[in-house]
Amino acid sequence: MKLLLVEDDLQAADYLGRALSDAGHQVRHAPDGREGLLLAGGGQAYDVIVLDRMLPGVDGVTLLRTLRSAGVATPVILLTAVDSVEDRVEGLEAGADDYLAKPFAVAELLARLNALARRPPPREAKTELKVGDLHMDLLKRSVTRAGARVDLQPREFRLLEYLMRNAGRVVTRAMLLEAVWNFRFDPQTNIIESHMSRLRGKVDRGHGAEMIRTVRYAGYILSEPS
Amino acid sequence: MFGSITLRLAAVYTAVFALAVAAIGAGAIAATHAALVQQLDRRLSTEADAIAADYAEGGRQGLLDELEERRGAPGELSFGVQTVAGAPVAGPLARLNAPAGLSAATLVAGGRRHELRLLSRDLPGGYRLLAGGDTAILKELTRDMTAGFALAFVAVIVVGAGGGLAFSRQVGERLSAISGTAEAIIDGDLSRRIPVVRAGDDLARLALTINRMLDRIQALMESFRQVSSDVAHDLRTPLSRLRQKLEQVTLETADKERRSHLESALEDVDALLSLFAAVLRIAQMEAGAGRSVFRRADLAELAHTVFEAYRPSAEELGKTLALEAAAPGLVEGDPELLVQLMANLIENALAHTPPGARIVLAVQTGARAVSLSVRDDGPGVPSGERGRIFDRFYRLERSRSSPGSGLGLALVAAIGQLHRAQVQAIDARPGLEVRVTLPAAV
């Protein structure tokens, strides 16, 4: 996808740019807020803007507000050196779609970029999710696999729903913690692993092909069994 | 009452003054009495001398005339003459029996008793002269003086107690301003100062001195905080670069064994980074940053989420996690931080208990406070070390080898402090209970 990276730290920008290109994205770099604003508001349409919060001249939050008030709806992921609730609230209120504290693993940024770029428009409210022979009815809150009922706890249902909405893409532990539990800290205990192993037991057991897989050092992926 | 030093001082001073009044009174009365008796004795002696002189001049008749002349009004001196053998000759005191010299006697005359001071002197020719002075006036005077001093005694006590109370209240108000400031500072508001009223007196000077000390402490704390967060912040930048490079090399390495070494190095860097992040967060919270996003939060609901998140992991570790939260517990706070507080307490309990342990997360709602606690039935913490478990990097001897940064409970304490909560470590007999008591939302 086409990405705009607004980052003043050239060393970090170089590294990130290369890692994102390696992952198959087209990256345009803007070294400061003014250029970032010009590029983002210009004719070229980007799929996602990766925006550093602290920039010389026009800072990230101001840039974001300006873009949003000009009607630019491109998804924005805000990168920040300080992870405080106040800063995050300010960033999200300014119109950021996601928020990532530095330093982060490239895999984390890639997963979040993927989730953002393919986020369906909000008015397109789905009532049913379907991946292979796995069906989820969002109204009846029921799940079937190959026609057989799968009984889930409410939190397992939300976990599976998030995986299905991001089917075919890696989701990280941090993304799951945020989306399903609203936890924004790094637990020392493997709470995601424990829940995931229960969910896999219910979704995959007895169905030869696995749908939920662990991606080493990144997270999980749900996809049609190949 | 004696918990107030000013009240105690006032009481002691009042008692000392009252005793002084009593002593001065007693002394004054005794001295006055003695002086009056002496004066009376002198008069008696002078009169007796005069009468004796008249007798020497005028003989027996002169003596009797003189006595008749001196028969005066009550209160005046009275006299009598008797033979040396005691037979009365003339005068109201003629029948009294008295030793030679000065003595005390009682005369009953006209149905009234008179206490007398008596002087008996033998005259030539076998006569004895008796001169007496009524001491009633003396007694009256003593009584009046006693009454006067008693009144003064009572007045001293009343004025002393009243003054002491007023003084104590005034000083008490100023002292409570000082302790109120200290409480606010303990609460984390280092900018509070003691209000200085009535400049110039010793309490005001004390307040100024304490305020200057607080300025100094605040400056030191700020520079310490600045230095430690600068260090943590400045170390983050090179560490982040290091992480980037390690990650890059890891991604480019195909050799499996090398790759796994690199990955483990990457994990170490991440652990360091999260340590610095925790130090920075604690510093920010200790500075009171974050209260601006406080909103109403239900501790029972948050506890339910945390409980449900951790239950499967606890079970995998062979431990039981239970929730006791019957009623909503509304507080003002940052839900994210409160969730982290509970998670840290549960992780602490999971890390320090053997398999089979039971861990209870409980929320209790009172009228003024909501308490949140995590208790376990593990080995607990020795009483001497219980207060220190909230210190940064503090670890029990037996836990040194187990993983963990030593910041989990320090973060709990910092989050608690930010929420103006009381954080206690309690002996759960057996095991440890950490209780965080937050003010209930109004």
PDB file of C-alpha atoms in Angstrom, chain B residues 43-244:
ATOM      1  CA  ARG B  43      -0.384  49.510 123.282  1.00  0.00           C
ATOM      2  CA  LEU B  44      -1.147  47.288 126.258  1.00  0.00           C
ATOM      3  CA  SER B  45       2.347  47.783 127.583  1.00  0.00           C
ATOM      4  CA  THR B  46       2.254  51.581 127.084  1.00  0.00           C
ATOM      5  CA  GLU B  47      -1.122  51.866 128.811  1.00  0.00           C
ATOM      6  CA  ALA B  48       0.036  49.657 131.667  1.00  0.00           C
ATOM      7  CA  ASP B  49       3.098  51.880 132.062  1.00  0.00           C
ATOM      8  CA  ALA B  50       0.908  54.989 132.176  1.00  0.00           C
ATOM      9  CA  ILE B  51      -1.432  53.457 134.789  1.00  0.00           C
ATOM     10  CA  ALA B  52       1.484  52.282 136.886  1.00  0.00           C
ATOM     11  CA  ALA B  53       2.883  55.813 136.817  1.00  0.00           C
ATOM     12  CA  ASP B  54      -0.466  57.254 137.908  1.00  0.00           C
ATOM     13  CA  TYR B  55      -0.565  54.719 140.748  1.00  0.00           C
ATOM     14  CA  ALA B  56       2.879  55.730 141.894  1.00  0.00           C
ATOM     15  CA  GLU B  57       1.650  59.355 141.966  1.00  0.00           C
ATOM     16  CA  GLY B  58      -1.894  59.036 143.262  1.00  0.00           C
ATOM     17  CA  GLY B  59      -1.830  55.838 145.250  1.00  0.00           C
ATOM     18  CA  ARG B  60      -4.811  53.471 145.339  1.00  0.00           C
ATOM     19  CA  GLN B  61      -7.402  56.198 144.685  1.00  0.00           C
ATOM     20  CA  GLY B  62      -5.434  57.505 141.711  1.00  0.00           C
ATOM     21  CA  LEU B  63      -5.377  53.997 140.341  1.00  0.00           C
ATOM     22  CA  LEU B  64      -9.137  53.540 140.702  1.00  0.00           C
ATOM     23  CA  ASP B  65      -9.849  56.946 139.145  1.00  0.00           C
ATOM     24  CA  GLU B  66      -7.627  56.143 136.269  1.00  0.00           C
ATOM     25  CA  LEU B  67      -9.437  52.828 135.682  1.00  0.00           C
ATOM     26  CA  GLU B  68     -12.843  54.538 135.839  1.00  0.00           C
ATOM     27  CA  GLU B  69     -11.654  57.064 133.289  1.00  0.00           C
ATOM     28  CA  ARG B  70     -10.560  54.382 130.874  1.00  0.00           C
ATOM     29  CA  ARG B  71     -13.792  52.408 130.921  1.00  0.00           C
ATOM     30  CA  GLY B  72     -14.331  52.979 127.223  1.00  0.00           C
ATOM     31  CA  ALA B  73     -16.362  51.863 124.223  1.00  0.00           C
ATOM     32  CA  PRO B  74     -16.226  48.209 123.016  1.00  0.00           C
ATOM     33  CA  GLY B  75     -13.123  47.466 121.029  1.00  0.00           C
ATOM     34  CA  GLU B  76     -11.097  49.761 123.183  1.00  0.00           C
ATOM     35  CA  LEU B  77      -8.757  48.446 125.785  1.00  0.00           C
ATOM     36  CA  SER B  78     -10.178  47.348 129.152  1.00  0.00           C
ATOM     37  CA  PHE B  79      -8.526  47.005 132.525  1.00  0.00           C
ATOM     38  CA  GLY B  80      -8.820  45.457 135.980  1.00  0.00           C
ATOM     39  CA  VAL B  81      -7.070  45.481 139.337  1.00  0.00           C
ATOM     40  CA  GLN B  82      -6.873  42.590 141.725  1.00  0.00           C
ATOM     41  CA  THR B  83      -4.760  41.713 144.719  1.00  0.00           C
ATOM     42  CA  VAL B  84      -1.692  39.599 144.137  1.00  0.00           C
ATOM     43  CA  ALA B  85      -3.651  36.745 145.687  1.00  0.00           C
ATOM     44  CA  GLY B  86      -6.368  37.138 143.045  1.00  0.00           C
ATOM     45  CA  ALA B  87      -9.129  38.979 144.913  1.00  0.00           C
ATOM     46  CA  PRO B  88     -10.880  41.462 142.640  1.00  0.00           C
ATOM     47  CA  VAL B  89     -10.481  45.119 143.443  1.00  0.00           C
ATOM     48  CA  ALA B  90     -11.909  47.114 140.528  1.00  0.00           C
ATOM     49  CA  GLY B  91     -12.490  47.133 136.739  1.00  0.00           C
ATOM     50  CA  PRO B  92     -14.113  44.700 134.291  1.00  0.00           C
ATOM     51  CA  LEU B  93     -11.096  42.401 134.130  1.00  0.00           C
ATOM     52  CA  ALA B  94     -10.668  42.200 137.966  1.00  0.00           C
ATOM     53  CA  ARG B  95     -11.942  38.629 138.097  1.00  0.00           C
ATOM     54  CA  LEU B  96      -9.692  37.155 135.433  1.00  0.00           C
ATOM     55  CA  ASN B  97      -6.995  34.727 136.293  1.00  0.00           C
ATOM     56  CA  ALA B  98      -3.828  35.336 134.369  1.00  0.00           C
ATOM     57  CA  PRO B  99      -0.130  34.440 134.567  1.00  0.00           C
ATOM     58  CA  ALA B 100       2.380  37.245 134.715  1.00  0.00           C
ATOM     59  CA  GLY B 101       3.230  38.812 131.353  1.00  0.00           C
ATOM     60  CA  LEU B 102       1.279  38.366 128.088  1.00  0.00           C
ATOM     61  CA  SER B 103      -1.380  35.705 127.540  1.00  0.00           C
ATOM     62  CA  ALA B 104      -4.702  35.000 125.912  1.00  0.00           C
ATOM     63  CA  ALA B 105      -7.945  34.910 127.854  1.00  0.00           C
ATOM     64  CA  THR B 106     -11.689  34.776 127.403  1.00  0.00           C
ATOM     65  CA  LEU B 107     -14.034  37.218 129.145  1.00  0.00           C
ATOM     66  CA  VAL B 108     -17.770  36.681 129.344  1.00  0.00           C
ATOM     67  CA  ALA B 109     -19.497  40.030 129.794  1.00  0.00           C
ATOM     68  CA  GLY B 110     -23.097  41.009 129.004  1.00  0.00           C
ATOM     69  CA  GLY B 111     -23.775  37.532 127.587  1.00  0.00           C
ATOM     70  CA  ARG B 112     -20.991  37.858 125.038  1.00  0.00           C
ATOM     71  CA  ARG B 113     -17.654  36.176 124.888  1.00  0.00           C
ATOM     72  CA  HIS B 114     -14.671  38.326 124.163  1.00  0.00           C
ATOM     73  CA  GLU B 115     -11.333  36.906 123.096  1.00  0.00           C
ATOM     74  CA  LEU B 116      -8.690  39.017 124.769  1.00  0.00           C
ATOM     75  CA  ARG B 117      -4.992  39.622 124.609  1.00  0.00           C
ATOM     76  CA  LEU B 118      -4.043  40.043 128.287  1.00  0.00           C
ATOM     77  CA  LEU B 119      -1.090  41.778 130.003  1.00  0.00           C
ATOM     78  CA  SER B 120      -0.678  41.154 133.710  1.00  0.00           C
ATOM     79  CA  ARG B 121       1.689  43.311 135.723  1.00  0.00           C
ATOM     80  CA  ASP B 122       2.262  43.347 139.496  1.00  0.00           C
ATOM     81  CA  LEU B 123       2.207  46.794 141.149  1.00  0.00           C
ATOM     82  CA  PRO B 124       3.896  47.690 144.411  1.00  0.00           C
ATOM     83  CA  GLY B 125       1.600  47.354 147.428  1.00  0.00           C
ATOM     84  CA  GLY B 126       0.218  43.917 146.622  1.00  0.00           C
ATOM     85  CA  TYR B 127      -1.889  44.903 143.609  1.00  0.00           C
ATOM     86  CA  ARG B 128      -1.921  43.374 140.177  1.00  0.00           C
ATOM     87  CA  LEU B 129      -2.915  45.322 137.069  1.00  0.00           C
ATOM     88  CA  LEU B 130      -4.565  43.522 134.151  1.00  0.00           C
ATOM     89  CA  ALA B 131      -4.777  45.201 130.711  1.00  0.00           C
ATOM     90  CA  GLY B 132      -6.703  43.472 127.858  1.00  0.00           C
ATOM     91  CA  GLY B 133      -7.336  44.187 124.189  1.00  0.00           C
ATOM     92  CA  ASP B 134     -10.197  42.615 122.235  1.00  0.00           C
ATOM     93  CA  THR B 135      -8.857  40.515 119.320  1.00  0.00           C
ATOM     94  CA  ALA B 136     -12.221  40.385 117.469  1.00  0.00           C
ATOM     95  CA  ILE B 137     -11.105  43.106 115.066  1.00  0.00           C
ATOM     96  CA  LEU B 138      -7.956  41.143 114.375  1.00  0.00           C
ATOM     97  CA  LYS B 139      -9.971  38.022 113.566  1.00  0.00           C
ATOM     98  CA  GLU B 140     -12.328  39.983 111.322  1.00  0.00           C
ATOM     99  CA  LEU B 141      -9.426  41.447 109.457  1.00  0.00           C
ATOM    100  CA  THR B 142      -7.891  38.002 108.935  1.00  0.00           C
ATOM    101  CA  ARG B 143     -11.206  36.659 107.678  1.00  0.00           C
ATOM    102  CA  ASP B 144     -11.650  39.540 105.238  1.00  0.00           C
ATOM    103  CA  MET B 145      -8.148  39.083 103.921  1.00  0.00           C
ATOM    104  CA  THR B 146      -8.681  35.322 103.499  1.00  0.00           C
ATOM    105  CA  ALA B 147     -11.889  35.963 101.586  1.00  0.00           C
ATOM    106  CA  GLY B 148     -10.102  38.485  99.377  1.00  0.00           C
ATOM    107  CA  PHE B 149      -7.297  36.142  98.547  1.00  0.00           C
ATOM    108  CA  ALA B 150      -9.700  33.243  97.928  1.00  0.00           C
ATOM    109  CA  LEU B 151     -11.518  35.415  95.417  1.00  0.00           C
ATOM    110  CA  ALA B 152      -8.227  36.287  93.750  1.00  0.00           C
ATOM    111  CA  PHE B 153      -7.344  32.573  93.697  1.00  0.00           C
ATOM    112  CA  VAL B 154     -10.596  31.682  91.937  1.00  0.00           C
ATOM    113  CA  ALA B 155     -10.211  34.627  89.569  1.00  0.00           C
ATOM    114  CA  VAL B 156      -6.706  33.498  88.619  1.00  0.00           C
ATOM    115  CA  ILE B 157      -8.006  29.998  87.809  1.00  0.00           C
ATOM    116  CA  VAL B 158     -10.977  31.276  85.808  1.00  0.00           C
ATOM    117  CA  VAL B 159      -8.961  33.847  83.860  1.00  0.00           C
ATOM    118  CA  GLY B 160      -6.106  31.366  83.399  1.00  0.00           C
ATOM    119  CA  ALA B 161      -8.361  28.604  82.096  1.00  0.00           C
ATOM    120  CA  GLY B 162     -10.307  30.967  79.796  1.00  0.00           C
ATOM    121  CA  GLY B 163      -7.154  32.613  78.518  1.00  0.00           C
ATOM    122  CA  GLY B 164      -5.502  29.248  78.098  1.00  0.00           C
ATOM    123  CA  LEU B 165      -8.398  27.935  76.018  1.00  0.00           C
ATOM    124  CA  ALA B 166      -8.429  31.012  73.795  1.00  0.00           C
ATOM    125  CA  PHE B 167      -4.663  30.936  73.453  1.00  0.00           C
ATOM    126  CA  SER B 168      -4.709  27.233  72.754  1.00  0.00           C
ATOM    127  CA  ARG B 169      -7.426  27.611  70.114  1.00  0.00           C
ATOM    128  CA  GLN B 170      -5.531  30.369  68.375  1.00  0.00           C
ATOM    129  CA  VAL B 171      -2.221  28.517  68.439  1.00  0.00           C
ATOM    130  CA  GLY B 172      -4.080  25.295  67.602  1.00  0.00           C
ATOM    131  CA  GLU B 173      -5.503  26.847  64.437  1.00  0.00           C
ATOM    132  CA  ARG B 174      -2.076  27.913  63.302  1.00  0.00           C
ATOM    133  CA  LEU B 175      -0.596  24.527  64.166  1.00  0.00           C
ATOM    134  CA  SER B 176      -3.328  22.756  62.229  1.00  0.00           C
ATOM    135  CA  ALA B 177      -2.526  24.999  59.245  1.00  0.00           C
ATOM    136  CA  ILE B 178       1.015  23.642  59.485  1.00  0.00           C
ATOM    137  CA  SER B 179      -0.107  20.019  59.783  1.00  0.00           C
ATOM    138  CA  GLY B 180      -2.650  20.517  56.966  1.00  0.00           C
ATOM    139  CA  THR B 181       0.181  21.681  54.738  1.00  0.00           C
ATOM    140  CA  ALA B 182       2.271  18.690  55.761  1.00  0.00           C
ATOM    141  CA  GLU B 183      -0.635  16.350  54.945  1.00  0.00           C
ATOM    142  CA  ALA B 184      -1.044  17.921  51.510  1.00  0.00           C
ATOM    143  CA  ILE B 185       2.659  17.452  50.883  1.00  0.00           C
ATOM    144  CA  ILE B 186       2.488  13.816  51.998  1.00  0.00           C
ATOM    145  CA  ASP B 187      -0.389  13.551  49.532  1.00  0.00           C
ATOM    146  CA  GLY B 188       2.017  14.580  46.781  1.00  0.00           C
ATOM    147  CA  ASP B 189       1.250  18.288  46.469  1.00  0.00           C
ATOM    148  CA  LEU B 190       4.776  19.571  46.965  1.00  0.00           C
ATOM    149  CA  SER B 191       3.760  23.095  46.015  1.00  0.00           C
ATOM    150  CA  ARG B 192       1.727  23.690  49.195  1.00  0.00           C
ATOM    151  CA  ARG B 193       3.063  26.193  51.741  1.00  0.00           C
ATOM    152  CA  ILE B 194       2.082  27.190  55.275  1.00  0.00           C
ATOM    153  CA  PRO B 195       0.040  30.410  55.288  1.00  0.00           C
ATOM    154  CA  VAL B 196       1.922  33.058  57.303  1.00  0.00           C
ATOM    155  CA  VAL B 197      -0.412  35.142  59.495  1.00  0.00           C
ATOM    156  CA  ARG B 198       0.700  37.776  61.991  1.00  0.00           C
ATOM    157  CA  ALA B 199       4.170  38.142  60.566  1.00  0.00           C
ATOM    158  CA  GLY B 200       6.970  38.488  63.076  1.00  0.00           C
ATOM    159  CA  ASP B 201       5.936  36.216  65.924  1.00  0.00           C
ATOM    160  CA  ASP B 202       7.745  32.968  66.630  1.00  0.00           C
ATOM    161  CA  LEU B 203       5.145  30.702  64.966  1.00  0.00           C
ATOM    162  CA  ALA B 204       5.248  32.880  61.861  1.00  0.00           C
ATOM    163  CA  ARG B 205       9.032  32.665  61.865  1.00  0.00           C
ATOM    164  CA  LEU B 206       8.763  28.883  62.228  1.00  0.00           C
ATOM    165  CA  ALA B 207       6.292  28.806  59.314  1.00  0.00           C
ATOM    166  CA  LEU B 208       8.674  30.862  57.182  1.00  0.00           C
ATOM    167  CA  THR B 209      11.558  28.542  58.050  1.00  0.00           C
ATOM    168  CA  ILE B 210       9.502  25.445  57.215  1.00  0.00           C
ATOM    169  CA  ASN B 211       8.361  27.060  53.970  1.00  0.00           C
ATOM    170  CA  ARG B 212      11.951  27.738  53.026  1.00  0.00           C
ATOM    171  CA  MET B 213      12.798  24.129  53.834  1.00  0.00           C
ATOM    172  CA  LEU B 214       9.879  23.010  51.632  1.00  0.00           C
ATOM    173  CA  ASP B 215      11.109  25.232  48.786  1.00  0.00           C
ATOM    174  CA  ARG B 216      14.449  23.525  49.059  1.00  0.00           C
ATOM    175  CA  ILE B 217      12.935  20.032  49.173  1.00  0.00           C
ATOM    176  CA  GLN B 218      10.722  20.805  46.203  1.00  0.00           C
ATOM    177  CA  ALA B 219      13.692  22.110  44.232  1.00  0.00           C
ATOM    178  CA  LEU B 220      15.693  18.999  45.113  1.00  0.00           C
ATOM    179  CA  MET B 221      12.811  16.678  44.261  1.00  0.00           C
ATOM    180  CA  GLU B 222      12.280  18.442  40.980  1.00  0.00           C
ATOM    181  CA  SER B 223      15.915  18.249  40.036  1.00  0.00           C
ATOM    182  CA  PHE B 224      16.060  14.614  41.126  1.00  0.00           C
ATOM    183  CA  ARG B 225      12.952  13.810  39.129  1.00  0.00           C
ATOM    184  CA  GLN B 226      14.280  15.807  36.199  1.00  0.00           C
ATOM    185  CA  VAL B 227      17.611  14.008  36.316  1.00  0.00           C
ATOM    186  CA  SER B 228      16.088  10.550  36.632  1.00  0.00           C
ATOM    187  CA  SER B 229      13.578  11.119  33.869  1.00  0.00           C
ATOM    188  CA  ASP B 230      16.239  12.763  31.726  1.00  0.00           C
ATOM    189  CA  VAL B 231      18.460   9.745  32.250  1.00  0.00           C
ATOM    190  CA  ALA B 232      15.616   7.359  31.497  1.00  0.00           C
ATOM    191  CA  HIS B 233      14.569   9.435  28.503  1.00  0.00           C
ATOM    192  CA  ASP B 234      18.052   9.944  27.124  1.00  0.00           C
ATOM    193  CA  LEU B 235      18.832   6.279  27.478  1.00  0.00           C
ATOM    194  CA  ARG B 236      15.703   5.408  25.587  1.00  0.00           C
ATOM    195  CA  THR B 237      16.890   7.037  22.378  1.00  0.00           C
ATOM    196  CA  PRO B 238      20.107   5.000  21.993  1.00  0.00           C
ATOM    197  CA  LEU B 239      18.290   1.915  23.250  1.00  0.00           C
ATOM    198  CA  SER B 240      15.589   2.409  20.632  1.00  0.00           C
ATOM    199  CA  ARG B 241      18.293   2.677  17.959  1.00  0.00           C
ATOM    200  CA  LEU B 242      19.933  -0.436  19.327  1.00  0.00           C
ATOM    201  CA  ARG B 243      16.589  -2.183  19.152  1.00  0.00           C
ATOM    202  CA  GLN B 244      16.088  -1.098  15.544  1.00  0.00           C
TER     203      GLN B 244
END
